Amino acid sequence: MTAANVPTAPSPAAPKGLPLALRLALVLSAAVLIVLLLAGAVVNRVVTQSFEEVVTEQQAQQVEAAAEALTDLVRVGGEPRSVAEGARILNRLARSLDGSVELIGPDGRPLASFGRPISPDVAIDEIRVPITTATGVEVATLVAQAPTSSGTTDRPFLQLFNASLVVAGLVSVAAIAGVSVWMARRQTKPLQDVAAAATRLGSGDLSARATGGGDLESQELAGAFNSMAGRLESSEMLRRRAATDMAHDLATPATVLQGQLQAMIDGVVPRSKANLEAAAASAAAMGSVIVQMGELASAEAAPLQARPERIDVAAVLAEAASALDGLYRERGVTLKIEPTAPGLAAHADPAHLGRALRNVMTNAAQHTPTGQTVRVTATSATATTDGAPSNRVQIRVTDEGPGIPAEDLPHIFERFYRSDPARSAHPSSSEGSADSAGRGAGIGLTIARELLAPSSGAISVERTGPDGTVLLIELPSA
């Protein structure tokens, strides 16, 4: 395949849409604008109504004052002077009202009219005040008509008020928009930081970490990302370490096997039973690593294959002990299964539980010195699950090994993790045979955890120290 034909990963599509900071700023600005418009409309309505009431009251007071003046002139008498003075009063009143003023006689006929006519399509306010003599006889009625104040939008006061309201609204919107942009950028900066850290992480920088902002949510987001990045970095470190260890575990017996076979082919060594057994041992060492890898793949598919049922715990422990009898004899380690309570049963997949127990008991044998004992006990206990008490079966596997170092303890259930080879119970074993079989690929406990999980089971380290380690397996009771 040429370089031109090598498939490449598709590049990520460029992000589309507006930045979150700008969208937040626009939303906040739109919300503020709507609030200001509603508030401005309410304030304008209240002020206009109050203004109308004041204007109407002033107009009524003006008409009443003009009527009183005309009444005084009628009562005083003096025809020429009274008529001229009355005309001046009514003219001033008409100009002040920006409307028309009429005197209506007792018979309903107009006696005099002042001011300008009002268009029929303009709403008007009409005020009537009677004019009487000293004896109380009504001699005329003063009728004043003026445009309603609601139709006088050109009044200077309302114009100035409305202009001030618009200017204040525009200034407020501009100020709020600026503050919104600043706040939105400040609030979205932690998101941008997480995105930048994710980009670096995706580019291969496993040390990339994010820093949260001042709020709890962004700190939780950054914490979750950093936790994920830490696990990814740890997994990558374990993967590289596993690749090196597995290459070594496979290369050593493969080299030995190839050398032995070639030597027999060339006639350098005889094709004896001992030499063939040595070659078979090297092939078995390679096969054990490959088998464990297959077991891990099978364990990861356990949720799809699990068929939990009622299991007699004593029978499962006896079966596991029988399967591992040869291993324990080879290592010179005693396996002791403590008697269980009659009728003790768990709810789990029998095949998965059996494999998990064999892995845990094999791990205990590998870290127990020759001549020592591995003890397995099973009891019933009450535990709290999701806030509610539940009956659990607890299986403890106790070895008499050197314990688990503190630096290894958080990682023993991670796949491919293996502690320092110096911790091996058989330091004298050769790399090509016993050690490879003894230490394995570092996935035995991982497989046990994966097999127990579909049955709501769990495995943990209950205790560890120089006098040994206790691994605790918990399963729901049946």
GROMACS .gro file of C-alpha atoms in nm:
model
  478
    1MET     CA    1   0.000   0.000   0.000
    2THR     CA    2   0.142   0.336  -0.101
    3ALA     CA    3   0.139   0.641   0.121
    4ALA     CA    4  -0.134   0.791  -0.094
    5ASN     CA    5  -0.359   0.492  -0.025
    6VAL     CA    6  -0.318   0.498   0.355
    7PRO     CA    7  -0.654   0.596   0.505
    8THR     CA    8  -0.644   0.895   0.731
    9ALA     CA    9  -0.877   0.985   1.012
   10PRO     CA   10  -1.133   1.246   0.911
   11SER     CA   11  -1.056   1.588   1.045
   12PRO     CA   12  -1.313   1.723   1.289
   13ALA     CA   13  -1.569   1.956   1.138
   14ALA     CA   14  -1.528   2.321   1.216
   15PRO     CA   15  -1.769   2.431   1.491
   16LYS     CA   16  -2.070   2.625   1.371
   17GLY     CA   17  -2.291   2.877   1.544
   18LEU     CA   18  -2.236   3.183   1.758
   19PRO     CA   19  -2.002   3.175   2.057
   20LEU     CA   20  -2.179   3.102   2.384
   21ALA     CA   21  -2.060   3.433   2.533
   22LEU     CA   22  -2.218   3.629   2.248
   23ARG     CA   23  -2.539   3.427   2.267
   24LEU     CA   24  -2.566   3.489   2.641
   25ALA     CA   25  -2.500   3.859   2.587
   26LEU     CA   26  -2.769   3.878   2.318
   27VAL     CA   27  -3.020   3.691   2.533
   28LEU     CA   28  -2.952   3.913   2.835
   29SER     CA   29  -2.967   4.229   2.623
   30ALA     CA   30  -3.294   4.119   2.461
   31ALA     CA   31  -3.441   4.040   2.803
   32VAL     CA   32  -3.335   4.379   2.939
   33LEU     CA   33  -3.471   4.555   2.630
   34ILE     CA   34  -3.808   4.384   2.668
   35VAL     CA   35  -3.822   4.475   3.037
   36LEU     CA   36  -3.732   4.836   2.960
   37LEU     CA   37  -3.995   4.856   2.687
   38LEU     CA   38  -4.263   4.719   2.918
   39ALA     CA   39  -4.154   4.942   3.204
   40GLY     CA   40  -4.137   5.245   2.971
   41ALA     CA   41  -4.485   5.175   2.838
   42VAL     CA   42  -4.626   5.146   3.190
   43VAL     CA   43  -4.449   5.460   3.311
   44ASN     CA   44  -4.556   5.653   3.001
   45ARG     CA   45  -4.914   5.544   3.051
   46VAL     CA   46  -4.917   5.640   3.419
   47VAL     CA   47  -4.752   5.980   3.358
   48THR     CA   48  -4.977   6.056   3.062
   49GLN     CA   49  -5.288   5.968   3.260
   50SER     CA   50  -5.173   6.178   3.554
   51PHE     CA   51  -5.095   6.461   3.317
   52GLU     CA   52  -5.442   6.434   3.161
   53GLU     CA   53  -5.602   6.455   3.502
   54VAL     CA   54  -5.398   6.761   3.597
   55VAL     CA   55  -5.471   6.933   3.264
   56THR     CA   56  -5.841   6.858   3.284
   57GLU     CA   57  -5.856   6.991   3.638
   58GLN     CA   58  -5.673   7.309   3.533
   59GLN     CA   59  -5.911   7.355   3.241
   60ALA     CA   60  -6.212   7.318   3.469
   61GLN     CA   61  -6.064   7.570   3.710
   62GLN     CA   62  -6.006   7.818   3.424
   63VAL     CA   63  -6.364   7.780   3.297
   64GLU     CA   64  -6.506   7.821   3.647
   65ALA     CA   65  -6.294   8.133   3.705
   66ALA     CA   66  -6.415   8.281   3.373
   67ALA     CA   67  -6.776   8.199   3.467
   68GLU     CA   68  -6.736   8.369   3.804
   69ALA     CA   69  -6.592   8.679   3.636
   70LEU     CA   70  -6.885   8.692   3.391
   71THR     CA   71  -7.130   8.644   3.680
   72ASP     CA   72  -6.973   8.939   3.862
   73LEU     CA   73  -7.002   9.154   3.548
   74VAL     CA   74  -7.368   9.061   3.507
   75ARG     CA   75  -7.441   9.148   3.868
   76VAL     CA   76  -7.249   9.480   3.860
   77GLY     CA   77  -7.412   9.599   3.538
   78GLY     CA   78  -7.269   9.869   3.316
   79GLU     CA   79  -7.348   9.736   2.970
   80PRO     CA   80  -7.063   9.872   2.748
   81ARG     CA   81  -6.785   9.797   2.994
   82SER     CA   82  -6.931   9.464   3.093
   83VAL     CA   83  -6.961   9.342   2.735
   84ALA     CA   84  -6.600   9.440   2.643
   85GLU     CA   85  -6.456   9.294   2.961
   86GLY     CA   86  -6.654   8.972   2.915
   87ALA     CA   87  -6.528   8.938   2.556
   88ARG     CA   88  -6.167   8.973   2.669
   89ILE     CA   89  -6.218   8.707   2.939
   90LEU     CA   90  -6.372   8.462   2.694
   91ASN     CA   91  -6.102   8.525   2.430
   92ARG     CA   92  -5.825   8.455   2.683
   93LEU     CA   93  -6.007   8.142   2.794
   94ALA     CA   94  -6.041   8.015   2.438
   95ARG     CA   95  -5.672   8.071   2.367
   96SER     CA   96  -5.572   7.904   2.692
   97LEU     CA   97  -5.785   7.600   2.617
   98ASP     CA   98  -5.679   7.592   2.251
   99GLY     CA   99  -6.045   7.536   2.173
  100SER     CA  100  -6.374   7.722   2.155
  101VAL     CA  101  -6.591   7.906   2.411
  102GLU     CA  102  -6.961   7.985   2.368
  103LEU     CA  103  -7.231   8.164   2.565
  104ILE     CA  104  -7.564   7.988   2.533
  105GLY     CA  105  -7.883   8.170   2.624
  106PRO     CA  106  -8.162   8.028   2.838
  107ASP     CA  107  -8.351   7.937   2.522
  108GLY     CA  108  -8.049   7.735   2.392
  109ARG     CA  109  -7.944   7.981   2.124
  110PRO     CA  110  -7.577   8.089   2.105
  111LEU     CA  111  -7.519   8.443   2.231
  112ALA     CA  112  -7.144   8.469   2.156
  113SER     CA  113  -6.861   8.243   2.030
  114PHE     CA  114  -6.487   8.274   2.073
  115GLY     CA  115  -6.181   8.069   1.973
  116ARG     CA  116  -6.116   7.830   1.684
  117PRO     CA  117  -6.343   7.553   1.565
  118ILE     CA  118  -6.231   7.200   1.655
  119SER     CA  119  -6.213   6.932   1.387
  120PRO     CA  120  -6.490   6.672   1.419
  121ASP     CA  121  -6.237   6.380   1.427
  122VAL     CA  122  -6.063   6.520   1.738
  123ALA     CA  123  -6.178   6.405   2.079
  124ILE     CA  124  -6.286   6.694   2.299
  125ASP     CA  125  -6.357   6.769   2.663
  126GLU     CA  126  -6.667   6.985   2.721
  127ILE     CA  127  -6.724   7.190   3.038
  128ARG     CA  128  -7.054   7.369   3.113
  129VAL     CA  129  -7.090   7.633   3.387
  130PRO     CA  130  -7.415   7.835   3.443
  131ILE     CA  131  -7.407   8.217   3.479
  132THR     CA  132  -7.670   8.356   3.718
  133THR     CA  133  -7.790   8.693   3.849
  134ALA     CA  134  -7.780   8.802   4.211
  135THR     CA  135  -8.129   8.656   4.256
  136GLY     CA  136  -8.015   8.319   4.122
  137VAL     CA  137  -8.178   8.344   3.781
  138GLU     CA  138  -7.977   8.169   3.507
  139VAL     CA  139  -7.916   8.414   3.226
  140ALA     CA  140  -7.665   8.209   3.023
  141THR     CA  141  -7.448   7.899   3.016
  142LEU     CA  142  -7.074   7.907   2.952
  143VAL     CA  143  -6.977   7.610   2.729
  144ALA     CA  144  -6.602   7.546   2.684
  145GLN     CA  145  -6.468   7.281   2.444
  146ALA     CA  146  -6.102   7.179   2.430
  147PRO     CA  147  -5.912   6.886   2.273
  148THR     CA  148  -5.858   6.604   2.521
  149SER     CA  149  -5.512   6.597   2.670
  150SER     CA  150  -5.460   6.239   2.537
  151GLY     CA  151  -5.469   6.377   2.186
  152THR     CA  152  -5.220   6.651   2.257
  153THR     CA  153  -4.906   6.453   2.189
  154ASP     CA  154  -4.730   6.772   2.087
  155ARG     CA  155  -4.738   6.914   2.436
  156PRO     CA  156  -4.379   7.007   2.528
  157PHE     CA  157  -4.391   6.834   2.863
  158LEU     CA  158  -4.487   6.494   2.721
  159GLN     CA  159  -4.242   6.533   2.434
  160LEU     CA  160  -3.957   6.602   2.675
  161PHE     CA  161  -4.062   6.320   2.905
  162ASN     CA  162  -4.087   6.065   2.623
  163ALA     CA  163  -3.753   6.176   2.478
  164SER     CA  164  -3.587   6.141   2.818
  165LEU     CA  165  -3.741   5.796   2.861
  166VAL     CA  166  -3.608   5.678   2.521
  167VAL     CA  167  -3.258   5.815   2.586
  168ALA     CA  168  -3.246   5.651   2.931
  169GLY     CA  169  -3.362   5.321   2.778
  170LEU     CA  170  -3.098   5.328   2.504
  171VAL     CA  171  -2.822   5.410   2.752
  172SER     CA  172  -2.942   5.130   2.981
  173VAL     CA  173  -2.950   4.878   2.697
  174ALA     CA  174  -2.599   4.974   2.587
  175ALA     CA  175  -2.467   4.950   2.943
  176ILE     CA  176  -2.641   4.618   3.007
  177ALA     CA  177  -2.515   4.479   2.675
  178GLY     CA  178  -2.157   4.570   2.767
  179VAL     CA  179  -2.189   4.421   3.114
  180SER     CA  180  -2.357   4.112   2.966
  181VAL     CA  181  -2.071   4.054   2.722
  182TRP     CA  182  -1.817   4.094   3.001
  183MET     CA  183  -2.004   3.860   3.235
  184ALA     CA  184  -2.072   3.605   2.960
  185ARG     CA  185  -1.705   3.593   2.863
  186ARG     CA  186  -1.608   3.558   3.227
  187GLN     CA  187  -1.859   3.276   3.282
  188THR     CA  188  -1.763   3.088   2.965
  189LYS     CA  189  -1.388   3.116   3.016
  190PRO     CA  190  -1.378   2.790   3.219
  191LEU     CA  191  -1.557   2.616   2.932
  192GLN     CA  192  -1.301   2.749   2.688
  193ASP     CA  193  -1.026   2.631   2.922
  194VAL     CA  194  -1.175   2.280   2.934
  195ALA     CA  195  -1.212   2.281   2.554
  196ALA     CA  196  -0.848   2.386   2.512
  197ALA     CA  197  -0.735   2.117   2.756
  198ALA     CA  198  -0.946   1.859   2.570
  199THR     CA  199  -0.784   1.965   2.243
  200ARG     CA  200  -0.437   1.922   2.391
  201LEU     CA  201  -0.541   1.586   2.536
  202GLY     CA  202  -0.674   1.475   2.199
  203SER     CA  203  -0.346   1.580   2.038
  204GLY     CA  204  -0.155   1.346   2.265
  205ASP     CA  205  -0.064   1.573   2.556
  206LEU     CA  206  -0.179   1.346   2.840
  207SER     CA  207  -0.061   1.597   3.099
  208ALA     CA  208  -0.324   1.851   2.988
  209ARG     CA  209  -0.541   1.968   3.276
  210ALA     CA  210  -0.819   2.227   3.311
  211THR     CA  211  -0.870   2.494   3.576
  212GLY     CA  212  -1.221   2.581   3.691
  213GLY     CA  213  -1.360   2.927   3.753
  214GLY     CA  214  -1.495   3.078   4.070
  215ASP     CA  215  -1.831   2.899   4.053
  216LEU     CA  216  -1.902   2.549   4.179
  217GLU     CA  217  -2.025   2.413   3.843
  218SER     CA  218  -1.712   2.505   3.649
  219GLN     CA  219  -1.495   2.362   3.925
  220GLU     CA  220  -1.692   2.036   3.910
  221LEU     CA  221  -1.655   2.029   3.531
  222ALA     CA  222  -1.281   2.090   3.548
  223GLY     CA  223  -1.249   1.832   3.826
  224ALA     CA  224  -1.436   1.570   3.622
  225PHE     CA  225  -1.220   1.644   3.317
  226ASN     CA  226  -0.899   1.628   3.518
  227SER     CA  227  -1.008   1.300   3.674
  228MET     CA  228  -1.080   1.159   3.329
  229ALA     CA  229  -0.747   1.287   3.197
  230GLY     CA  230  -0.567   1.137   3.496
  231ARG     CA  231  -0.726   0.798   3.436
  232LEU     CA  232  -0.643   0.821   3.067
  233GLU     CA  233  -0.283   0.910   3.144
  234SER     CA  234  -0.262   0.624   3.392
  235SER     CA  235  -0.420   0.384   3.142
  236GLU     CA  236  -0.177   0.491   2.871
  237MET     CA  237   0.113   0.445   3.109
  238LEU     CA  238  -0.014   0.099   3.200
  239ARG     CA  239  -0.068   0.015   2.832
  240ARG     CA  240   0.288   0.107   2.743
  241ARG     CA  241   0.419  -0.079   3.044
  242ALA     CA  242   0.202  -0.380   2.955
  243ALA     CA  243   0.322  -0.374   2.596
  244THR     CA  244   0.682  -0.383   2.719
  245ASP     CA  245   0.613  -0.655   2.974
  246MET     CA  246   0.412  -0.869   2.735
  247ALA     CA  247   0.674  -0.831   2.464
  248HIS     CA  248   0.931  -0.947   2.719
  249ASP     CA  249   0.710  -1.232   2.843
  250LEU     CA  250   0.655  -1.353   2.488
  251ALA     CA  251   1.000  -1.282   2.349
  252THR     CA  252   1.195  -1.472   2.614
  253PRO     CA  253   1.018  -1.810   2.581
  254ALA     CA  254   0.991  -1.762   2.204
  255THR     CA  255   1.366  -1.710   2.181
  256VAL     CA  256   1.429  -2.010   2.403
  257LEU     CA  257   1.187  -2.224   2.203
  258GLN     CA  258   1.337  -2.117   1.871
  259GLY     CA  259   1.690  -2.185   1.996
  260GLN     CA  260   1.600  -2.527   2.130
  261LEU     CA  261   1.420  -2.633   1.813
  262GLN     CA  262   1.697  -2.502   1.589
  263ALA     CA  263   1.957  -2.679   1.800
  264MET     CA  264   1.769  -3.008   1.766
  265ILE     CA  265   1.725  -2.952   1.390
  266ASP     CA  266   2.096  -2.884   1.352
  267GLY     CA  267   2.181  -3.190   1.562
  268VAL     CA  268   2.360  -2.980   1.824
  269VAL     CA  269   2.144  -3.129   2.099
  270PRO     CA  270   1.967  -3.461   2.087
  271ARG     CA  271   1.595  -3.484   2.036
  272SER     CA  272   1.542  -3.628   2.378
  273LYS     CA  273   1.234  -3.620   2.596
  274ALA     CA  274   1.395  -3.368   2.832
  275ASN     CA  275   1.476  -3.126   2.550
  276LEU     CA  276   1.127  -3.163   2.404
  277GLU     CA  277   0.975  -3.098   2.748
  278ALA     CA  278   1.184  -2.781   2.780
  279ALA     CA  279   1.058  -2.664   2.442
  280ALA     CA  280   0.701  -2.746   2.544
  281ALA     CA  281   0.747  -2.543   2.865
  282SER     CA  282   0.857  -2.240   2.662
  283ALA     CA  283   0.557  -2.280   2.433
  284ALA     CA  284   0.329  -2.308   2.738
  285ALA     CA  285   0.472  -1.985   2.881
  286MET     CA  286   0.381  -1.803   2.561
  287GLY     CA  287   0.041  -1.967   2.553
  288SER     CA  288  -0.041  -1.858   2.908
  289VAL     CA  289  -0.006  -1.489   2.817
  290ILE     CA  290  -0.220  -1.536   2.507
  291VAL     CA  291  -0.482  -1.728   2.707
  292GLN     CA  292  -0.503  -1.449   2.965
  293MET     CA  293  -0.560  -1.194   2.691
  294GLY     CA  294  -0.843  -1.408   2.560
  295GLU     CA  295  -0.986  -1.437   2.910
  296LEU     CA  296  -0.988  -1.060   2.946
  297ALA     CA  297  -1.177  -1.018   2.618
  298SER     CA  298  -1.426  -1.280   2.734
  299ALA     CA  299  -1.462  -1.110   3.073
  300GLU     CA  300  -1.541  -0.777   2.910
  301ALA     CA  301  -1.831  -0.947   2.732
  302ALA     CA  302  -1.959  -1.090   3.064
  303PRO     CA  303  -2.255  -0.846   3.092
  304LEU     CA  304  -2.398  -0.994   2.771
  305GLN     CA  305  -2.337  -1.355   2.877
  306ALA     CA  306  -2.426  -1.344   3.246
  307ARG     CA  307  -2.706  -1.578   3.361
  308PRO     CA  308  -2.733  -1.523   3.738
  309GLU     CA  309  -2.893  -1.802   3.941
  310ARG     CA  310  -2.892  -1.948   4.290
  311ILE     CA  311  -2.549  -2.100   4.364
  312ASP     CA  312  -2.435  -2.312   4.655
  313VAL     CA  313  -2.127  -2.123   4.773
  314ALA     CA  314  -1.963  -2.428   4.934
  315ALA     CA  315  -1.988  -2.624   4.608
  316VAL     CA  316  -1.834  -2.340   4.403
  317LEU     CA  317  -1.543  -2.304   4.648
  318ALA     CA  318  -1.481  -2.680   4.645
  319GLU     CA  319  -1.480  -2.686   4.265
  320ALA     CA  320  -1.231  -2.394   4.248
  321ALA     CA  321  -1.006  -2.561   4.506
  322SER     CA  322  -1.009  -2.885   4.307
  323ALA     CA  323  -0.917  -2.702   3.984
  324LEU     CA  324  -0.620  -2.529   4.151
  325ASP     CA  325  -0.490  -2.829   4.347
  326GLY     CA  326  -0.205  -2.890   4.102
  327LEU     CA  327  -0.093  -2.525   4.110
  328TYR     CA  328  -0.086  -2.513   4.490
  329ARG     CA  329   0.106  -2.841   4.507
  330GLU     CA  330   0.361  -2.712   4.255
  331ARG     CA  331   0.417  -2.396   4.459
  332GLY     CA  332   0.423  -2.576   4.791
  333VAL     CA  333   0.136  -2.364   4.926
  334THR     CA  334  -0.153  -2.504   5.130
  335LEU     CA  335  -0.510  -2.408   5.032
  336LYS     CA  336  -0.760  -2.426   5.319
  337ILE     CA  337  -1.132  -2.379   5.255
  338GLU     CA  338  -1.308  -2.298   5.582
  339PRO     CA  339  -1.648  -2.465   5.638
  340THR     CA  340  -1.942  -2.247   5.535
  341ALA     CA  341  -2.280  -2.207   5.703
  342PRO     CA  342  -2.532  -2.467   5.584
  343GLY     CA  343  -2.744  -2.344   5.297
  344LEU     CA  344  -2.527  -2.038   5.223
  345ALA     CA  345  -2.615  -1.939   4.865
  346ALA     CA  346  -2.538  -1.648   4.635
  347HIS     CA  347  -2.715  -1.508   4.331
  348ALA     CA  348  -2.457  -1.504   4.049
  349ASP     CA  349  -2.354  -1.663   3.722
  350PRO     CA  350  -2.188  -1.994   3.822
  351ALA     CA  351  -1.931  -1.996   3.540
  352HIS     CA  352  -1.832  -1.633   3.597
  353LEU     CA  353  -1.806  -1.676   3.973
  354GLY     CA  354  -1.594  -1.990   3.931
  355ARG     CA  355  -1.351  -1.814   3.699
  356ALA     CA  356  -1.332  -1.510   3.927
  357LEU     CA  357  -1.255  -1.730   4.231
  358ARG     CA  358  -0.987  -1.921   4.043
  359ASN     CA  359  -0.819  -1.596   3.938
  360VAL     CA  360  -0.824  -1.455   4.291
  361MET     CA  361  -0.703  -1.781   4.447
  362THR     CA  362  -0.431  -1.812   4.182
  363ASN     CA  363  -0.318  -1.457   4.263
  364ALA     CA  364  -0.305  -1.549   4.633
  365ALA     CA  365  -0.094  -1.858   4.557
  366GLN     CA  366   0.151  -1.654   4.349
  367HIS     CA  367   0.217  -1.415   4.640
  368THR     CA  368   0.230  -1.665   4.924
  369PRO     CA  369   0.572  -1.805   5.020
  370THR     CA  370   0.635  -2.178   5.001
  371GLY     CA  371   0.511  -2.361   5.306
  372GLN     CA  372   0.249  -2.096   5.394
  373THR     CA  373  -0.132  -2.115   5.370
  374VAL     CA  374  -0.407  -1.945   5.172
  375ARG     CA  375  -0.739  -1.942   5.359
  376VAL     CA  376  -1.081  -1.896   5.200
  377THR     CA  377  -1.389  -1.820   5.413
  378ALA     CA  378  -1.749  -1.748   5.316
  379THR     CA  379  -2.002  -1.577   5.543
  380SER     CA  380  -2.331  -1.394   5.523
  381ALA     CA  381  -2.356  -1.025   5.615
  382THR     CA  382  -2.594  -0.731   5.591
  383ALA     CA  383  -2.471  -0.439   5.384
  384THR     CA  384  -2.623  -0.109   5.277
  385THR     CA  385  -2.683  -0.078   4.904
  386ASP     CA  386  -2.829   0.246   4.761
  387GLY     CA  387  -2.939   0.346   5.109
  388ALA     CA  388  -3.128   0.021   5.176
  389PRO     CA  389  -3.003  -0.281   5.374
  390SER     CA  390  -2.944  -0.601   5.177
  391ASN     CA  391  -2.807  -0.947   5.250
  392ARG     CA  392  -2.469  -1.016   5.096
  393VAL     CA  393  -2.241  -1.317   5.073
  394GLN     CA  394  -1.882  -1.226   5.159
  395ILE     CA  395  -1.594  -1.447   5.042
  396ARG     CA  396  -1.252  -1.365   5.185
  397VAL     CA  397  -0.929  -1.494   5.031
  398THR     CA  398  -0.640  -1.445   5.274
  399ASP     CA  399  -0.278  -1.502   5.178
  400GLU     CA  400   0.037  -1.488   5.390
  401GLY     CA  401   0.243  -1.290   5.144
  402PRO     CA  402   0.440  -0.967   5.197
  403GLY     CA  403   0.135  -0.745   5.140
  404ILE     CA  404   0.064  -0.490   4.870
  405PRO     CA  405   0.284  -0.177   4.861
  406ALA     CA  406   0.097   0.148   4.917
  407GLU     CA  407   0.194   0.279   4.574
  408ASP     CA  408   0.047  -0.031   4.406
  409LEU     CA  409  -0.275  -0.054   4.608
  410PRO     CA  410  -0.484   0.194   4.400
  411HIS     CA  411  -0.395   0.013   4.077
  412ILE     CA  412  -0.418  -0.360   4.144
  413PHE     CA  413  -0.758  -0.393   3.970
  414GLU     CA  414  -0.643  -0.203   3.662
  415ARG     CA  415  -0.569  -0.407   3.357
  416PHE     CA  416  -0.207  -0.490   3.278
  417TYR     CA  417  -0.086  -0.348   3.611
  418ARG     CA  418   0.192  -0.546   3.774
  419SER     CA  419   0.387  -0.450   4.080
  420ASP     CA  420   0.760  -0.461   4.114
  421PRO     CA  421   0.888  -0.804   4.001
  422ALA     CA  422   1.089  -0.814   4.325
  423ARG     CA  423   0.759  -0.880   4.505
  424SER     CA  424   0.730  -1.218   4.337
  425ALA     CA  425   0.709  -1.507   4.579
  426HIS     CA  426   0.965  -1.697   4.371
  427PRO     CA  427   1.250  -1.461   4.290
  428SER     CA  428   1.467  -1.745   4.184
  429SER     CA  429   1.241  -1.839   3.894
  430SER     CA  430   1.367  -1.780   3.545
  431GLU     CA  431   1.196  -1.520   3.331
  432GLY     CA  432   1.112  -1.768   3.062
  433SER     CA  433   0.922  -2.014   3.272
  434ALA     CA  434   0.804  -1.986   3.627
  435ASP     CA  435   0.805  -1.610   3.652
  436SER     CA  436   0.607  -1.569   3.339
  437ALA     CA  437   0.355  -1.814   3.466
  438GLY     CA  438   0.370  -1.670   3.812
  439ARG     CA  439   0.334  -1.303   3.747
  440GLY     CA  440   0.112  -1.335   3.440
  441ALA     CA  441   0.002  -1.039   3.234
  442GLY     CA  442  -0.134  -0.842   3.529
  443ILE     CA  443  -0.499  -0.891   3.440
  444GLY     CA  444  -0.612  -1.168   3.676
  445LEU     CA  445  -0.781  -0.934   3.925
  446THR     CA  446  -0.915  -0.721   3.641
  447ILE     CA  447  -1.083  -1.028   3.495
  448ALA     CA  448  -1.229  -1.115   3.837
  449ARG     CA  449  -1.376  -0.767   3.872
  450GLU     CA  450  -1.527  -0.777   3.522
  451LEU     CA  451  -1.680  -1.121   3.583
  452LEU     CA  452  -1.839  -1.024   3.916
  453ALA     CA  453  -1.988  -0.691   3.805
  454PRO     CA  454  -2.279  -0.831   3.592
  455SER     CA  455  -2.405  -1.024   3.898
  456SER     CA  456  -2.394  -0.707   4.116
  457GLY     CA  457  -2.077  -0.841   4.275
  458ALA     CA  458  -1.766  -0.652   4.378
  459ILE     CA  459  -1.408  -0.720   4.480
  460SER     CA  460  -1.187  -0.507   4.700
  461VAL     CA  461  -0.883  -0.517   4.927
  462GLU     CA  462  -1.014  -0.547   5.282
  463ARG     CA  463  -0.675  -0.549   5.450
  464THR     CA  464  -0.308  -0.570   5.354
  465GLY     CA  465   0.015  -0.565   5.547
  466PRO     CA  466   0.342  -0.750   5.609
  467ASP     CA  467   0.146  -1.049   5.738
  468GLY     CA  468  -0.062  -1.089   5.423
  469THR     CA  469  -0.353  -0.955   5.220
  470VAL     CA  470  -0.728  -1.015   5.244
  471LEU     CA  471  -0.930  -0.982   4.920
  472LEU     CA  472  -1.304  -0.948   4.977
  473ILE     CA  473  -1.562  -1.067   4.722
  474GLU     CA  474  -1.922  -0.959   4.782
  475LEU     CA  475  -2.227  -1.106   4.610
  476PRO     CA  476  -2.602  -1.071   4.662
  477SER     CA  477  -2.752  -1.349   4.871
  478ALA     CA  478  -2.996  -1.590   4.708
   0.00000   0.00000   0.00000
